[in-house]
Short mmCIF file of C-alpha atoms in Angstrom, two decimals:
data_model
loop_
_atom_site.label_atom_id
_atom_site.label_comp_id
_atom_site.label_asym_id
_atom_site.label_seq_id
_atom_site.Cartn_x
_atom_site.Cartn_y
_atom_site.Cartn_z
CA MET A 1 0.00 0.00 0.00
CA CYS A 2 1.39 3.39 -1.01
CA LEU A 3 0.13 6.46 0.82
CA ASP A 4 1.31 9.87 -0.30
CA ALA A 5 2.46 12.05 2.58
CA ILE A 6 -0.51 14.40 2.29
CA LYS A 7 -2.67 15.06 5.31
CA CYS A 8 -5.30 17.55 6.32
CA ASP A 9 -5.21 19.30 9.67
CA PRO A 10 -8.10 17.90 11.76
CA ALA A 11 -8.43 21.29 13.43
CA ASP A 12 -9.41 22.79 10.07
CA MET A 13 -12.33 20.40 9.59
CA ALA A 14 -14.55 23.07 11.02
CA ALA A 15 -18.18 24.13 10.93
CA ASP A 16 -17.76 25.95 7.62
CA ASP A 17 -16.98 22.76 5.68
CA CYS A 18 -20.02 21.09 7.27
CA GLU A 19 -22.09 24.00 6.01
CA VAL A 20 -20.65 23.64 2.49
CA LEU A 21 -21.81 20.02 2.30
CA ALA A 22 -25.23 20.92 3.69
CA THR A 23 -25.53 23.78 1.19
CA ALA A 24 -24.56 21.53 -1.73
CA LEU A 25 -27.20 18.99 -0.68
CA LYS A 26 -29.83 21.71 -0.38
CA TRP A 27 -29.00 22.98 -3.86
CA MET A 28 -29.20 19.49 -5.35
CA ASP A 29 -32.55 18.83 -3.68
CA GLY A 30 -33.74 22.12 -5.15
CA GLY A 31 -32.94 20.89 -8.65
CA ARG A 32 -29.70 22.79 -9.07
CA ARG A 33 -26.68 21.24 -10.78
CA VAL A 34 -23.80 21.07 -8.29
CA VAL A 35 -20.11 20.40 -8.76
CA MET A 36 -17.69 20.05 -5.84
CA ALA A 37 -14.06 21.13 -5.60
CA VAL A 38 -11.70 19.86 -2.91
CA VAL A 39 -8.11 20.79 -2.07
CA MET A 40 -5.93 17.69 -2.41
CA ALA A 41 -2.51 19.19 -1.74
CA THR A 42 -0.78 22.45 -0.89
CA TRP A 43 2.84 23.58 -0.89
CA GLY A 44 4.16 26.81 0.53
CA SER A 45 1.74 29.43 1.74
CA ALA A 46 -1.91 28.28 1.67
CA PRO A 47 -4.88 29.93 3.37
CA ARG A 48 -7.05 26.79 3.12
CA SER A 49 -5.98 23.36 4.28
CA ILE A 50 -6.08 20.08 2.42
CA GLY A 51 -9.65 18.80 2.38
CA SER A 52 -11.25 22.23 2.08
CA TYR A 53 -14.45 22.15 0.02
CA MET A 54 -16.15 24.48 -2.41
CA ALA A 55 -19.57 23.83 -3.99
CA VAL A 56 -20.45 25.47 -7.32
CA ASP A 57 -23.81 25.57 -9.12
CA ALA A 58 -24.48 25.99 -12.84
CA ASP A 59 -24.72 29.79 -12.52
CA GLY A 60 -21.35 30.07 -10.76
CA THR A 61 -22.83 30.67 -7.31
CA PHE A 62 -20.47 29.08 -4.81
CA ALA A 63 -20.15 28.17 -1.14
CA GLY A 64 -16.87 27.57 0.67
CA SER A 65 -13.42 28.20 -0.76
CA VAL A 66 -10.25 26.49 -1.87
CA SER A 67 -7.88 29.46 -1.48
CA GLY A 68 -7.76 33.01 -0.26
CA GLY A 69 -9.43 34.16 -3.46
CA CYS A 70 -6.56 33.84 -5.91
CA VAL A 71 -7.77 30.70 -7.73
CA GLU A 72 -11.51 30.63 -6.99
CA SER A 73 -12.50 32.13 -10.34
CA ALA A 74 -10.53 29.52 -12.28
CA VAL A 75 -11.99 26.68 -10.21
CA ILE A 76 -15.54 28.01 -10.67
CA SER A 77 -14.97 28.16 -14.44
CA GLU A 78 -13.72 24.56 -14.53
CA ALA A 79 -16.64 23.42 -12.36
CA ARG A 80 -19.19 25.03 -14.66
CA ASP A 81 -17.55 23.41 -17.69
CA LEU A 82 -17.43 19.91 -16.17
CA GLU A 83 -19.77 17.72 -18.23
CA GLU A 84 -22.11 15.13 -16.74
CA GLY A 85 -20.29 11.82 -16.53
CA GLU A 86 -16.89 13.46 -17.04
CA ALA A 87 -14.01 12.27 -14.87
CA PRO A 88 -12.68 14.65 -12.18
CA ARG A 89 -10.56 17.52 -13.40
CA LEU A 90 -7.30 17.73 -11.49
CA LEU A 91 -6.09 21.31 -11.37
CA SER A 92 -2.72 22.65 -10.24
CA PHE A 93 -2.12 26.31 -9.50
CA GLY A 94 1.12 28.06 -8.83
CA VAL A 95 0.59 31.29 -6.90
CA GLU A 96 3.32 33.86 -7.56
CA ASP A 97 4.64 35.96 -4.71
CA GLU A 98 3.07 39.13 -6.13
CA THR A 99 -0.37 37.49 -6.43
CA ALA A 100 -0.06 35.92 -3.00
CA TRP A 101 0.72 39.29 -1.44
CA ALA A 102 -2.35 40.80 -3.10
CA VAL A 103 -4.64 38.24 -1.43
CA GLY A 104 -2.99 38.49 1.97
CA LEU A 105 -0.45 35.66 1.86
CA PRO A 106 3.14 36.14 3.00
CA CYS A 107 4.56 34.27 0.00
CA GLY A 108 3.63 32.16 -3.01
CA GLY A 109 2.79 28.48 -3.13
CA ASN A 110 1.03 25.73 -5.02
CA ILE A 111 -2.46 24.26 -4.74
CA ARG A 112 -3.82 21.04 -6.24
CA VAL A 113 -7.60 20.80 -6.57
CA ALA A 114 -9.99 18.08 -7.75
CA VAL A 115 -13.27 19.16 -9.37
CA PHE A 116 -15.93 16.42 -9.47
CA HIS A 117 -19.62 15.57 -9.55
CA PRO A 118 -20.87 14.58 -6.06
CA GLU A 119 -23.10 11.55 -5.50
CA ARG A 120 -26.30 12.90 -3.99
CA ASP A 121 -26.99 9.86 -1.74
CA LEU A 122 -23.44 9.86 -0.38
CA LEU A 123 -23.64 13.59 0.25
CA GLU A 124 -26.87 13.12 2.17
CA GLU A 125 -25.37 10.36 4.30
CA ALA A 126 -22.25 12.43 5.02
CA VAL A 127 -24.39 15.38 6.17
CA ARG A 128 -26.61 13.10 8.26
CA SER A 129 -23.59 11.45 9.88
CA GLN A 130 -21.98 14.77 10.72
CA ALA A 131 -25.18 15.89 12.44
CA SER A 132 -25.03 12.68 14.52
CA ARG A 133 -21.31 13.22 15.19
CA ARG A 134 -20.39 10.02 13.32
CA PRO A 135 -17.26 10.29 11.15
CA THR A 136 -17.24 9.17 7.53
CA ALA A 137 -14.66 9.13 4.76
CA LEU A 138 -15.37 9.93 1.13
CA VAL A 139 -13.24 7.92 -1.31
CA LEU A 140 -12.99 9.59 -4.74
CA ASP A 141 -11.53 7.69 -7.69
CA LEU A 142 -9.44 10.32 -9.45
CA ASN A 143 -9.61 8.49 -12.79
CA SER A 144 -13.31 7.73 -13.07
CA GLY A 145 -15.01 9.99 -10.53
CA ALA A 146 -16.74 7.02 -8.85
CA GLN A 147 -17.18 7.44 -5.13
CA ALA A 148 -17.77 5.47 -1.94
CA LEU A 149 -18.48 6.54 1.63
CA VAL A 150 -16.89 4.60 4.46
CA GLY A 151 -18.36 4.79 7.95
CA ASP A 152 -19.44 2.77 10.95
CA ALA A 153 -22.25 1.29 8.85
CA GLY A 154 -19.78 -0.07 6.30
CA VAL A 155 -19.23 1.05 2.70
CA ILE A 156 -21.88 2.56 0.45
CA GLY A 157 -21.67 3.94 -3.08
CA PRO A 158 -20.84 2.78 -6.60
CA LEU A 159 -17.06 2.67 -6.13
CA SER A 160 -15.80 -0.80 -5.29
CA LEU A 161 -12.98 -0.75 -2.75
CA ASP A 162 -10.26 -3.37 -2.79
CA GLU A 163 -8.38 -4.18 0.40
CA THR A 164 -5.73 -1.49 -0.19
CA ARG A 165 -8.26 1.27 -0.67
CA LEU A 166 -10.49 0.12 2.17
CA VAL A 167 -7.62 -0.10 4.65
CA ALA A 168 -6.38 3.33 3.57
CA ALA A 169 -9.85 4.85 3.98
CA GLN A 170 -10.27 3.27 7.40
CA MET A 171 -6.83 4.52 8.46
CA HIS A 172 -7.65 8.08 7.47
CA LEU A 173 -11.07 7.75 9.08
CA GLY A 174 -9.52 6.68 12.39
CA GLN A 175 -7.00 9.52 12.33
CA GLY A 176 -9.30 12.22 11.00
CA THR A 177 -6.94 12.92 8.10
CA CYS A 178 -7.08 13.14 4.30
CA GLY A 179 -4.74 11.75 1.69
CA VAL A 180 -4.05 10.50 -1.83
CA VAL A 181 -3.67 6.72 -2.08
CA ALA A 182 -1.25 5.44 -4.76
CA ASP A 183 -2.10 8.38 -7.05
CA GLU A 184 -5.47 6.74 -7.67
CA VAL A 185 -7.97 7.86 -5.05
CA PHE A 186 -8.38 10.77 -2.68
CA VAL A 187 -9.74 10.10 0.82
CA ARG A 188 -11.48 12.98 2.56
CA THR A 189 -12.73 12.44 6.11
CA HIS A 190 -15.81 14.19 7.46
CA GLU A 191 -15.97 14.70 11.19
CA ALA A 192 -18.42 16.46 13.43
CA PRO A 193 -17.93 20.22 13.65
CA TRP A 194 -15.87 21.61 16.47
CA THR A 195 -18.53 22.42 19.04
CA LEU A 196 -18.67 24.89 21.91
CA ILE A 197 -21.31 24.49 24.62
CA VAL A 198 -21.66 27.54 26.86
CA ALA A 199 -23.56 27.30 30.12
CA GLY A 200 -24.86 30.76 30.95
CA ALA A 201 -26.54 33.19 28.54
CA VAL A 202 -24.68 36.17 29.98
CA HIS A 203 -23.12 39.27 28.40
CA ILE A 204 -19.76 37.57 27.83
CA THR A 205 -21.55 34.75 26.05
CA GLN A 206 -23.24 37.15 23.65
CA VAL A 207 -19.83 38.27 22.39
CA LEU A 208 -18.16 34.85 22.62
CA ALA A 209 -20.88 33.06 20.65
CA GLY A 210 -20.47 35.26 17.59
CA MET A 211 -16.68 35.16 17.62
CA ALA A 212 -16.57 31.40 18.17
CA ARG A 213 -18.82 30.82 15.16
CA GLN A 214 -16.46 32.92 13.04
CA ALA A 215 -13.58 30.76 14.30
CA GLY A 216 -15.30 27.60 13.10
CA PHE A 217 -17.20 26.41 16.18
CA ALA A 218 -20.82 25.30 16.21
CA VAL A 219 -22.14 27.08 19.31
CA THR A 220 -24.91 26.09 21.71
CA VAL A 221 -25.86 28.24 24.70
CA VAL A 222 -27.66 26.71 27.69
CA ASP A 223 -29.41 28.56 30.52
CA PRO A 224 -32.50 27.67 32.62
CA ARG A 225 -33.30 31.34 33.27
CA ARG A 226 -35.84 32.49 30.70
CA ALA A 227 -34.91 36.14 31.08
CA PHE A 228 -31.35 35.22 30.02
CA ALA A 229 -32.25 32.59 27.41
CA ASP A 230 -33.88 35.12 25.10
CA GLU A 231 -33.46 34.40 21.39
CA ALA A 232 -33.30 38.11 20.63
CA ARG A 233 -30.02 38.26 22.57
CA PHE A 234 -28.42 35.40 20.60
CA PRO A 235 -29.26 35.70 16.90
CA GLY A 236 -27.88 32.83 14.84
CA THR A 237 -26.96 30.76 17.89
CA THR A 238 -28.58 27.55 19.11
CA LEU A 239 -30.18 28.48 22.44
CA ILE A 240 -31.61 25.97 24.91
CA CYS A 241 -33.57 26.98 28.00
CA GLY A 242 -32.87 24.18 30.46
CA GLU A 243 -30.77 22.95 33.36
CA PRO A 244 -27.12 22.51 32.27
CA ASP A 245 -26.73 18.96 33.58
CA GLU A 246 -29.94 17.77 31.92
CA VAL A 247 -29.12 19.43 28.60
CA LEU A 248 -25.51 18.23 28.55
CA ALA A 249 -26.67 14.69 29.31
CA SER A 250 -28.58 14.76 26.02
CA ILE A 251 -25.63 16.07 23.98
CA THR A 252 -22.70 14.00 22.74
CA LEU A 253 -19.57 15.56 24.23
CA ASP A 254 -16.66 14.07 22.32
CA ARG A 255 -13.06 15.03 21.56
CA ARG A 256 -14.28 17.83 19.27
CA SER A 257 -16.41 19.42 22.00
CA ALA A 258 -15.63 22.19 24.48
CA VAL A 259 -17.66 23.28 27.49
CA VAL A 260 -17.40 26.71 29.12
CA SER A 261 -19.48 27.63 32.15
CA LEU A 262 -20.11 31.35 32.60
CA THR A 263 -23.28 31.46 34.72
CA HIS A 264 -21.38 32.62 37.83
CA VAL A 265 -24.09 30.79 39.80
CA PRO A 266 -22.48 27.95 41.83
CA ARG A 267 -25.38 25.52 41.42
CA LEU A 268 -25.47 25.94 37.64
CA ASP A 269 -21.71 26.06 37.12
CA ASP A 270 -21.17 22.96 39.26
CA ALA A 271 -23.84 21.02 37.37
CA ALA A 272 -22.33 21.92 34.00
CA LEU A 273 -18.80 21.08 35.10
CA ARG A 274 -19.79 17.70 36.55
CA ALA A 275 -21.35 16.75 33.24
CA ALA A 276 -18.38 18.02 31.23
CA LEU A 277 -15.76 16.30 33.37
CA GLY A 278 -17.43 12.97 32.72
CA SER A 279 -16.95 13.41 28.98
CA GLU A 280 -14.13 13.47 26.39
CA ALA A 281 -14.42 17.26 25.89
CA PHE A 282 -11.06 18.68 24.80
CA TYR A 283 -11.53 21.90 26.77
CA ILE A 284 -13.48 22.72 29.95
CA GLY A 285 -13.45 26.24 31.37
CA ALA A 286 -15.22 28.12 34.15
CA LEU A 287 -15.59 31.80 34.98
CA GLY A 288 -14.46 33.11 38.34
CA SER A 289 -11.43 34.25 40.27
CA THR A 290 -8.80 31.95 41.75
CA ARG A 291 -10.58 32.22 45.09
CA THR A 292 -13.94 31.39 43.53
CA HIS A 293 -12.43 28.38 41.80
CA ALA A 294 -10.88 27.15 45.06
CA LYS A 295 -14.34 27.14 46.65
CA ARG A 296 -15.71 25.41 43.57
CA CYS A 297 -13.10 22.67 43.88
CA GLN A 298 -14.09 22.15 47.52
CA ARG A 299 -17.70 21.62 46.47
CA LEU A 300 -16.61 19.20 43.73
CA GLU A 301 -13.84 17.49 45.68
CA ASP A 302 -15.36 14.06 45.05
CA LEU A 303 -14.24 14.42 41.42
CA GLY A 304 -10.61 14.31 42.53
CA PRO A 305 -7.83 14.72 39.90
CA ALA A 306 -10.40 15.40 37.16
CA LEU A 307 -10.73 18.95 38.53
CA LYS A 308 -7.33 19.74 37.02
CA ARG A 309 -8.96 19.64 33.59
CA ILE A 310 -10.88 22.82 34.38
CA ALA A 311 -9.37 26.01 32.93
CA ALA A 312 -10.11 28.48 35.71
CA PRO A 313 -10.05 31.41 35.73
CA VAL A 314 -11.19 30.74 32.18
CA GLY A 315 -9.20 32.20 29.27
CA PHE A 316 -5.64 33.37 28.78
CA ASP A 317 -4.43 36.05 31.16
CA ILE A 318 -4.36 39.11 28.92
CA GLY A 319 -5.57 41.52 31.58
CA ALA A 320 -9.12 41.33 30.25
CA ARG A 321 -11.78 43.37 32.04
CA THR A 322 -14.73 44.00 29.73
CA PRO A 323 -17.08 41.25 28.51
CA ALA A 324 -15.61 41.54 25.00
CA GLU A 325 -12.04 41.29 26.27
CA ILE A 326 -12.90 38.27 28.41
CA ALA A 327 -14.55 36.64 25.40
CA VAL A 328 -11.36 37.20 23.39
CA SER A 329 -9.25 35.59 26.11
CA ILE A 330 -11.57 32.55 26.25
CA LEU A 331 -11.59 32.10 22.48
CA ALA A 332 -7.81 32.38 22.35
CA GLU A 333 -7.43 29.58 24.87
CA LEU A 334 -10.05 27.50 23.06
CA ILE A 335 -8.15 27.82 19.80
CA ALA A 336 -4.86 26.95 21.50
CA ALA A 337 -6.45 23.82 22.95
CA ARG A 338 -7.96 22.89 19.57
CA ARG A 339 -4.55 23.28 17.92
CA GLY A 340 -2.85 21.17 20.59
CA LYS A 341 -0.77 23.99 22.03
CA PRO A 342 0.56 23.61 25.59
CA MET A 343 -1.98 24.80 28.13
CA ARG A 344 -1.63 26.25 31.58
CA VAL A 345 -0.53 23.92 34.37
CA ARG A 346 -3.48 23.47 36.72
CA GLY A 347 -3.00 23.46 40.44
#
């Protein structure tokens, strides 16, 4: 088995790519012709990682991106020209330093993109699986355009997978990576979006929710207080009026989930943290001073060493004072945790 050394960054498989797939499916169900483009490789400076999607309809309307804007027009043109039944078009772009500078890149680079016709049933299953937080891997034959989707339910789709291709797809699926297999197929994993659950519909949360969505998180805010859980205060954000422990018990908190408790009400914060500490969440944070957190740890002392997972006071110490500044500090620490950067040593 020959695997090219091409991988996507799992941290870049964010909410925006989930939305691209959902948009493509919506367009197809509305009778629109849709062609997909996916980044297969990058060298040098690249604003979009391997695996990044773009959907294009017959009129040139597009969702997502494959670069910082320097090759989108060419990809859209190729997508519109792709005939029904035609094999994928494999495009290579060299971005000169001058062009790269114009679109905000520090230097030039190269991008390799595949443009292909998506299989509607596979697209639907990928979107459904992402919503259920079940990973899948799309296998695209670069010669014929035939596709298969590999997941916990097995393999579906018209592309027949031999042992080499199946093992490669399963390997990428387990690692959350993408790659070209023996110059014949491209494997693109689909994982659940990075998700942020915030307990407490407070002022800080209003700012944090919007910024976190821009940074690629799917955001859900939970608060049992109806005066706080007002949809008018959180436009575009999933808002649930309920007790944190009950709501979190109904949500899958996996390694792509983060929980931040900002209620500043001991009963609510403690309930949210208990639920989060019993999960695989990659980041758990709580608002409050060092003294407040010490009291919190006394109340939760039965949880023992697990308390060290709590980032408290939440966020990087940047001297933040206002709700917006505190939100910035929290998001910065969230991103660092998502990227695997060293975190603070907990006491």
